Every structure is written in C-alpha cells, then in structure tokens.
Coordinates of C-alpha atoms and ligand atoms in Angstrom, one line a residue:
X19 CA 82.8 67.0 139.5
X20 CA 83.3 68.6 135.6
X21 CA 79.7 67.9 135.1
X22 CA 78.1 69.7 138.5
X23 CA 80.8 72.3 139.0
X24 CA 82.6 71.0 141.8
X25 CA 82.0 68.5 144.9
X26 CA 79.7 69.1 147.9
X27 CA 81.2 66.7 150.3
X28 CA 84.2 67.0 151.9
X29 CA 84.5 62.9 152.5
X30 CA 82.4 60.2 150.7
X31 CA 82.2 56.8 151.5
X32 CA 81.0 53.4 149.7
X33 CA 80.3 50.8 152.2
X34 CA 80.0 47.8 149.8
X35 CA 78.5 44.2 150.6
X36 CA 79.8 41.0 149.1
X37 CA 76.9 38.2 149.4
X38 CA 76.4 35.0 148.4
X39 CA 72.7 34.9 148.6
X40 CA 70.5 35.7 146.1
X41 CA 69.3 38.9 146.7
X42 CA 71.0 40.1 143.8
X43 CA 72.5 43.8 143.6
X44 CA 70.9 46.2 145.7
X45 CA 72.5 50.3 146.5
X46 CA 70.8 52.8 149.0
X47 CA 71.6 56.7 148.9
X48 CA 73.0 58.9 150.9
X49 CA 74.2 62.7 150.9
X50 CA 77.7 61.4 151.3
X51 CA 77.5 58.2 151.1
X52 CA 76.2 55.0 150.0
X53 CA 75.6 51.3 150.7
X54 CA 75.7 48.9 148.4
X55 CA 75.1 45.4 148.1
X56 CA 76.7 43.0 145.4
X57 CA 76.9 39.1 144.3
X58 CA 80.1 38.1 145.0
X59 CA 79.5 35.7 142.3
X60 CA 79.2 38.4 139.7
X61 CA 81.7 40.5 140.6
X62 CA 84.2 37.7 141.2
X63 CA 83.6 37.0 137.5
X64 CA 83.3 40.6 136.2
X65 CA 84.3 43.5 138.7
X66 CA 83.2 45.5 136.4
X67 CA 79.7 44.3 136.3
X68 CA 79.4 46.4 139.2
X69 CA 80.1 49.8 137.3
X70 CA 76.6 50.7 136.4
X71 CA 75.2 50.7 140.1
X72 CA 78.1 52.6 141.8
X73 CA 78.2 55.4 139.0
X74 CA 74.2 55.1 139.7
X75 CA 74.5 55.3 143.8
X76 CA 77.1 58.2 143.9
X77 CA 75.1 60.4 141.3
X78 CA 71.9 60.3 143.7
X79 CA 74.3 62.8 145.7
X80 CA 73.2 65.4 143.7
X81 CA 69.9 63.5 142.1
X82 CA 68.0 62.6 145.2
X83 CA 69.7 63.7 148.4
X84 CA 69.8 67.1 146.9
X85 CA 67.9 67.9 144.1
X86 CA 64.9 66.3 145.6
X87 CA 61.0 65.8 145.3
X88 CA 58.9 68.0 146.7
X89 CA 57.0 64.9 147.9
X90 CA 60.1 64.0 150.0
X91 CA 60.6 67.2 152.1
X92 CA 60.6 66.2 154.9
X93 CA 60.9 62.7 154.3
X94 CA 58.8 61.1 156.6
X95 CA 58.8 57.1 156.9
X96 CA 55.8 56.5 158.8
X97 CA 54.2 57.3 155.7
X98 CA 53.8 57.3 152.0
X99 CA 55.8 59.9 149.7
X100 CA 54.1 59.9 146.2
X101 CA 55.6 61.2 143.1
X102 CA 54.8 61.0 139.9
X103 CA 58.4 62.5 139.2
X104 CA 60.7 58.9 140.1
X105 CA 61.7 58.7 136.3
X106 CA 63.9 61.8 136.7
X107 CA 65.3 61.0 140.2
X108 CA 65.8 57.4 139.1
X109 CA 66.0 57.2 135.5
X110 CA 67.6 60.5 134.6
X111 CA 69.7 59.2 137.6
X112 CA 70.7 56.5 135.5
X113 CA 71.3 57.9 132.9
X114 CA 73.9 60.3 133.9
X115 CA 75.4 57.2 135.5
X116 CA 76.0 55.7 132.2
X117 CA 77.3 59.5 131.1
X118 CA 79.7 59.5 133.8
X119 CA 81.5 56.0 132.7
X120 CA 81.5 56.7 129.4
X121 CA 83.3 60.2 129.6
X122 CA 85.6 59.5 132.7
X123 CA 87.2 56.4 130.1
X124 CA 85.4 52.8 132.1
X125 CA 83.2 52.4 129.3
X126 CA 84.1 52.7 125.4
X127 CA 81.7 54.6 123.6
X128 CA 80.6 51.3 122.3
X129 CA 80.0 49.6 125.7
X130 CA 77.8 52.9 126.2
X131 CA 75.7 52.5 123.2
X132 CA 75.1 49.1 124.1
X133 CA 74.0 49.5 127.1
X134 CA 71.3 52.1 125.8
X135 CA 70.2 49.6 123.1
X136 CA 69.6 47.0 125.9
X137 CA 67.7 49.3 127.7
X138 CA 65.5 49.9 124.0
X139 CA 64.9 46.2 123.8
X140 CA 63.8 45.8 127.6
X141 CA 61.2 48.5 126.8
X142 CA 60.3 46.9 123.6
X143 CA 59.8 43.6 124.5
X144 CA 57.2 45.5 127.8
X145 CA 53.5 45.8 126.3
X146 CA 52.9 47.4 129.1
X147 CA 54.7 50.3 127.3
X148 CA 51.3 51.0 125.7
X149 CA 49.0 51.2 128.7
X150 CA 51.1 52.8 131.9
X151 CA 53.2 56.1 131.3
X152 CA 56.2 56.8 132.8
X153 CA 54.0 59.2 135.3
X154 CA 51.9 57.0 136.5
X155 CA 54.7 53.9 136.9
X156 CA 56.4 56.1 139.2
X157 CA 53.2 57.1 141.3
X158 CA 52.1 53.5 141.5
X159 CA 55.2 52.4 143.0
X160 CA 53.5 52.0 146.4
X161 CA 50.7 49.8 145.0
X162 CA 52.5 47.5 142.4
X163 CA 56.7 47.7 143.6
X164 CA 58.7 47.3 141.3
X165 CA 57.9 43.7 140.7
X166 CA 54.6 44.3 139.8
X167 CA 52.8 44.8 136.3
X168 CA 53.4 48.1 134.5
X169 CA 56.8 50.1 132.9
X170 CA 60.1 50.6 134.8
X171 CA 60.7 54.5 135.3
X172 CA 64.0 53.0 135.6
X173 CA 63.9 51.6 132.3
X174 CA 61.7 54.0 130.6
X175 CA 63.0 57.3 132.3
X176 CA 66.9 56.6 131.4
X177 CA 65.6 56.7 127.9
X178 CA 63.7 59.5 127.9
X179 CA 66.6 60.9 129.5
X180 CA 68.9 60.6 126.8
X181 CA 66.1 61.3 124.6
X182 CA 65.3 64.3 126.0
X183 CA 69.3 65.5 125.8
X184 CA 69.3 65.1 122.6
X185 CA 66.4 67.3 122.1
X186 CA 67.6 70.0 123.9
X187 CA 70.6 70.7 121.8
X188 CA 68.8 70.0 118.9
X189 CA 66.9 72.5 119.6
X190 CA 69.0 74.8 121.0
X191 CA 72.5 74.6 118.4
X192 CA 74.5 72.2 121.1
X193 CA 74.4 75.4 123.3
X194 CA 72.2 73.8 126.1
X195 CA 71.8 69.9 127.0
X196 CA 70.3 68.2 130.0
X197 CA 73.6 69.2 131.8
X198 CA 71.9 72.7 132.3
X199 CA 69.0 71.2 133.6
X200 CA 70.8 69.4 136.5
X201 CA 72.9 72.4 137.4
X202 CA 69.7 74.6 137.2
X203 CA 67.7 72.0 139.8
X204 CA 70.7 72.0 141.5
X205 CA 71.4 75.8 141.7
X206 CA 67.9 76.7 142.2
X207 CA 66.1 74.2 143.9
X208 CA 68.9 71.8 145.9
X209 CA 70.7 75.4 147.4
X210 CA 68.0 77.0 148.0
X211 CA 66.7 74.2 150.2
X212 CA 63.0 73.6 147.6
X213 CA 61.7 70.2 146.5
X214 CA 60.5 69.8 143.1
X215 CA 57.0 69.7 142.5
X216 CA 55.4 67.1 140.1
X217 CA 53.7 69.7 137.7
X218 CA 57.2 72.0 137.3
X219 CA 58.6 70.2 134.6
X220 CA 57.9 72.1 131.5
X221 CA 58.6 75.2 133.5
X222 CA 62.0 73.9 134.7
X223 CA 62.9 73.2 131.5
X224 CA 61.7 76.0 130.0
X225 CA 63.8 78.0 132.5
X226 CA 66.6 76.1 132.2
X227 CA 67.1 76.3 128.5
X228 CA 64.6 78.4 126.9
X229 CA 62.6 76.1 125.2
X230 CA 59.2 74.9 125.2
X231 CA 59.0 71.0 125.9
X232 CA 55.4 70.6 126.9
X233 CA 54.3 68.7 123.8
X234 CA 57.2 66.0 124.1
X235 CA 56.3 65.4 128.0
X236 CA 52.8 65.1 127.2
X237 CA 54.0 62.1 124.8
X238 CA 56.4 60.4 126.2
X239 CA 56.3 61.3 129.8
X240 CA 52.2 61.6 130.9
X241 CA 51.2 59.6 127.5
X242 CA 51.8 56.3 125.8
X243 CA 53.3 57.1 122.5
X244 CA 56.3 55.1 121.4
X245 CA 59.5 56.8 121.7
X246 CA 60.4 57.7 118.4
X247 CA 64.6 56.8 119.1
X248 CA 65.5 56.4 115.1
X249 CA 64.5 59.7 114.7
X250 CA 66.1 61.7 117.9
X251 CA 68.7 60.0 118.1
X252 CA 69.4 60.7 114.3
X253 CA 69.9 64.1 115.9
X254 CA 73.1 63.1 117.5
X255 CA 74.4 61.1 114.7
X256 CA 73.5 57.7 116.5
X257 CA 71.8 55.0 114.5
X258 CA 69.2 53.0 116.0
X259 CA 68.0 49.9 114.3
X260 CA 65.2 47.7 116.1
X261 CA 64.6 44.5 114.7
X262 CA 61.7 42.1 115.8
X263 CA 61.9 37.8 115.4
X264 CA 59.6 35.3 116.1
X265 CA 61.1 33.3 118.8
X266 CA 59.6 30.2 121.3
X267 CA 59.0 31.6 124.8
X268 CA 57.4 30.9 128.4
X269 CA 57.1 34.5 129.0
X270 CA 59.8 37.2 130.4
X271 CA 60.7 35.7 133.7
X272 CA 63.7 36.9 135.8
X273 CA 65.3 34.7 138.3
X274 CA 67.9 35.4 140.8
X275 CA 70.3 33.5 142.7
X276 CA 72.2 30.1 142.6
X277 CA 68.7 28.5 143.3
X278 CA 66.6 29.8 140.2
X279 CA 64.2 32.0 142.7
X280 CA 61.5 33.7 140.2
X281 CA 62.0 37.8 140.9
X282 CA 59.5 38.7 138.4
X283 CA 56.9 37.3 135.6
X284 CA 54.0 38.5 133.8
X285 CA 50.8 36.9 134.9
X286 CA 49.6 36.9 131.6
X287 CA 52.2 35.0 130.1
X288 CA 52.6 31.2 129.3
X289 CA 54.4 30.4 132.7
X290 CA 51.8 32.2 134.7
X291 CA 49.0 30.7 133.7
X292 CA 50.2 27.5 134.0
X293 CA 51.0 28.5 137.8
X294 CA 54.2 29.6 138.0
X295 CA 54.4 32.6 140.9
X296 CA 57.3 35.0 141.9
X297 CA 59.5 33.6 144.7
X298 CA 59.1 30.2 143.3
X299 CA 62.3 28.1 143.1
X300 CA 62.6 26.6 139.2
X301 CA 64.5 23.3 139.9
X302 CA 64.3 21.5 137.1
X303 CA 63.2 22.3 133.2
X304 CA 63.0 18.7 131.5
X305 CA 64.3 17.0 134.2
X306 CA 67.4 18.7 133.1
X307 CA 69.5 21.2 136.2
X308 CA 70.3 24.7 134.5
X309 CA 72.1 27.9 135.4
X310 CA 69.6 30.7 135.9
X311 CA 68.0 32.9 133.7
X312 CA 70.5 32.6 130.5
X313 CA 70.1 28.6 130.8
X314 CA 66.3 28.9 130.9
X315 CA 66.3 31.4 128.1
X316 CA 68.7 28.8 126.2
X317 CA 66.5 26.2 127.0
X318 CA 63.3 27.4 125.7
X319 CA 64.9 29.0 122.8
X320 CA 66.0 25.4 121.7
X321 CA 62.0 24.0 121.5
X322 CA 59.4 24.7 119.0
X323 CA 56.6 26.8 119.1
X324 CA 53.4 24.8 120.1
X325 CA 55.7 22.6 122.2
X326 CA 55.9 22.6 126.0
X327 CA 58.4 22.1 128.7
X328 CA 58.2 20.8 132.2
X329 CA 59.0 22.8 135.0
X330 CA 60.0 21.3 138.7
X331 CA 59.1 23.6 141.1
X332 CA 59.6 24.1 144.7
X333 CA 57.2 26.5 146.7
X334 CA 57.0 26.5 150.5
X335 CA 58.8 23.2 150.6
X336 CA 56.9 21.4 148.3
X337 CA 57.8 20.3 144.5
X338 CA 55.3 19.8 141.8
X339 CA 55.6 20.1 138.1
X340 CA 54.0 22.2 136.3
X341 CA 53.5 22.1 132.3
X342 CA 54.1 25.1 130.1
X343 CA 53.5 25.6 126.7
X344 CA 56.0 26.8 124.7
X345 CA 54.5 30.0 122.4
X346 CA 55.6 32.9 119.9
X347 CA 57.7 36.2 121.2
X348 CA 58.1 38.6 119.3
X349 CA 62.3 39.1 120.4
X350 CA 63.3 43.0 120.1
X351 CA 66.8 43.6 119.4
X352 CA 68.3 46.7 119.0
X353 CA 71.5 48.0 117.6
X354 CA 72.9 51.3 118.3
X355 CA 75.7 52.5 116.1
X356 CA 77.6 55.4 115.0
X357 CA 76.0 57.1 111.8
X358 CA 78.8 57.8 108.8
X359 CA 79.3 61.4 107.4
X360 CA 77.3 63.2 110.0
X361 CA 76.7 66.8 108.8
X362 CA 78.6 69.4 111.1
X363 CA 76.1 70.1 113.5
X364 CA 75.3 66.5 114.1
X365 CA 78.9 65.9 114.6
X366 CA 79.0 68.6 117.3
X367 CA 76.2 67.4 119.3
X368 CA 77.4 64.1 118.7
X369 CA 80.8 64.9 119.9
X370 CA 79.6 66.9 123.2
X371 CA 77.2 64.4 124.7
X372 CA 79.6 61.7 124.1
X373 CA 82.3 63.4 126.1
X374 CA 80.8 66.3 128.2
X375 CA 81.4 69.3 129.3
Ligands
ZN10 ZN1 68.5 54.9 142.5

C-alpha cells in the first residue's frame, strides 16, 4: 500500500489449495483476488515456503490485472496474446514480491539477498542465457511453455529488475528507482484504461525518470550480454561474488512430487540423451529409493566424473532402466553480501531500496 499509494480494492481474497499431488505450487491472478495452489507437504514443513508466491500473486493486482499488456486488451482466450514484454509483468512482478517481504519485516535482509543470489546461479548455470533474450523467452511462451528449452523471464526478468533499480538511482542521486516506474504505468496507463505496448519501454522509462535507458535494454533485455551484477550491484553497496566448480552431473533435471515425476530437463544433457523424457517417473537410481530432486542431486554429486548411474524408470506403465553417464558441470554459486564502508551515496541507495519508500 506505501509502495503504490494506497489500495484499489475495497475486499481481497486468497482462496488457497492444499494438495497432496504433485503438481507442485501453482497461483492464478485476479483484480481482487487470487487462487493459489500449495504442497501441503511443503508448507506443513515450512509455512513460510509459501511466502514468495503469495507476495508474487497479490502484486499482479497492480502488475497484470492493471498495469497490463497491450497484447492483453481485451483478453481474448480463444486465442493467442503475444508479448514480448512477460519479463516485466512476471519478473519485475517478482521482484517487487521479494521487495515487499523484505521491507514489511518476513524476510531479513539476508533471506532477501539470498534469494537474489539463487536466482544468479539458476541463470548461470542456463547456457541458454547466451542464445534466447529475455524478449524473445517471453514471446515464445506459446511455442516452447515454460518447460521448454530457452531462459525463464521469470528468472531472467526479476534480475534485470533489481538490476535495472539500481540503475535508476545510480543514475539519478537515489531521487528515482523503479518505484516511479510502477506508479507511472500505473498512473498513466492502468487509470487511464491503456495497455502497454512492447516497443514503449525506453520511452516509459524515459518519462518516468528522465533518463535514457535504451543502450542497457538493448543488452540485457533484446540482446544476450551477461548481466554484469558485480558491477551494478556495487552501485548499491551489495557484493556479488560468483564462483564456478567442477562438479559430476546428469544434467539439470527438476522433479516434482512424492513420485520423482521429471518437470523439466535439457535434451542435450547426459540424462536426455540416454532417454530420459519429462513426465517420466525416476524410481530408482542404483537400485537405491531417494527423495526427489535434493536426493538425486546428492546422489550424483557422490560419483565420479566418467562414471555412470542407473536410472529405473517408469513411463506409461512400463519400467526400463536406463544408463547415464555421469559428466563435468560447471556448478555456479553465488554469494551476495553487504559491502563494508560504502561511500555515502552508496549507503543511501543502499539504505532506500532495502527498505522503500
Ligand atoms: Zn505471475
């Protein structure tokens, strides 16, 4: 309410669903409202594991169902609304999120940073980082989902979220941030009933605080460069360090459920070309039961390089083992700290993103 100025709703309601399946955590939008659906399991263990995705759900109230796409007005479902803009209804979405629990007191400042550092290493460890742009990952969504092969605007757009922030009161004194960005979309565009259109970017943010940021979207948002955190987020007295190590792998698979159900894999990687495909159930890994995705992460991260494991599958009813060999990942981790002795102006923008308007 601090950050956008007040509340548009007069009553807002969660509607939350505790499952047992394994159809993991799921939220859906509304203007005042949302439905959201979460592992019992997990929040049995953790309630607040389920933080991140209510903070994410209730900020689409603004950031979606209000400051909205121009590809989505009117929204029609019989057909498909392409944008190439998903990393800032999404991701920016997300980030604010993580904004939001960090200055209302749920998250330290520490759990904040590391979340941001895990969202460095998930795009670090992605090769695909250096082939799709954040653009085109949102305006392939149709094509690929968001299984498929390619970058998570998610992922991606969060980051260049906070990126961007910090940019903005670099380069304007702390005055402006991407607060003034939100309220402008939501002042200019959300009240006065207009969608967003894909090319308005630079303009909006031009217009929103007087500076020029066509040469960092052409970068990071429509090109492939790295995102350059150490030094940005140097900016903001924040201290990135990303360290790479050699580690034995099958490839990045993510599995779901109490019955190791594969979400996601990369074709390419050791597990895929050996046959493993998604919605296959991983029964077995050396003739040994294990717990989901940490227990085959443990697992593999126990063998050599050049070894292999044996998988026991199950697909369509039918087991078969497959064999996998076992190679080299280069394993991203990332720390993000506070930097000592900031200079004044450092401090100040360090102080005012961490705890808002
Ligand atoms: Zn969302």
């Amino acid at each position: 309410s601090r950050l956008m100025g007040g509340l548009p709703y007069s009553r807002y309601v969660f509607q939350f669903i505790l499952s047992t399946d394994e159809r993991g955590c799921s939220g859906l939008e509304h203007r005042n409202s949302t439905t959201i659906r979460l592992s019992s399991l997990e929040v049995m263990k953790d309630v607040r594991s389920a933080a991140s995705i209510i903070s994410h759900e209730f900020f689409h109230l603004w950031n979606v169902k209000r400051i909205t796409s121009a590809a989505f007005r009117p929204l029609n479902y019989q057909q498909e609304a392409r944008t190439e803009s998903l990393w800032w209804f999404e991701g920016v979405t997300s980030y604010f999120a993580d904004l939001a629990l960090l200055r209302s007191g749920v998250w330290s400042v520490e759990e904040f940073l590391r979340h941001q550092a895990r969202e460095i290493e998930r795009l670090q460890e992605n090769p695909d980082r250096l082939r799709t742009t954040l653009a085109q990952a949102s305006w392939r969504v149709w094509q690929n989902g968001l299984a498929g092969p390619g970058i998570s605007y998610y992922n991606k757009g969060q980051l260049l979220g906070l990126l961007l922030d910090v940019m903005i009161r670099k380069a304007t004194r702390n005055e402006k941030s991407l607060d003034q960005v939100v309220h402008y979309l939501y002042h200019t565009y959300a009240e006065a009933d207009r969608g967003i259109g894909d090319d308005e970017w630079a303009d909006i943010l031009r217009q929103a605080v007087g500076k020029d940021f066509t040469a960092f979207l052409d970068r990071y948002l429509y090109g492939v460069a790295e995102l350059p955190y150490q030094e940005i987020l140097a900016f903001a007295g924040l201290s990135a360090v990303v360290q790479t190590k050699p580690t034995p792998s099958i490839g990045a698979i993510r599995i779901i459920g109490p019955r190791n159900r594969v979400f996601s894999l990369e074709e390419t990687s050791a597990a895929g070309r050996a046959g493993l495909r998604r919605n296959d159930l991983i029964l077995r890994i050396d003739d040994q039961a294990f717990k989901g995705e940490a227990g085959l992460y443990e697992w593999v991260g126990k063998k050599t390089i050049g070894d292999t494991v044996r998988l026991l599958i199950s697909r369509d009813g039918v087991q078969w083992p497959l064999t996998v060999a076992v190679e080299k990942r280069e394993q991203i981790s990332c720390t993000l700290s506070l930097s000592p002795n900031p200079d004044s102006m450092t401090l100040a923008i360090r102080n005012s993103l961490l705890s808002g308007p």
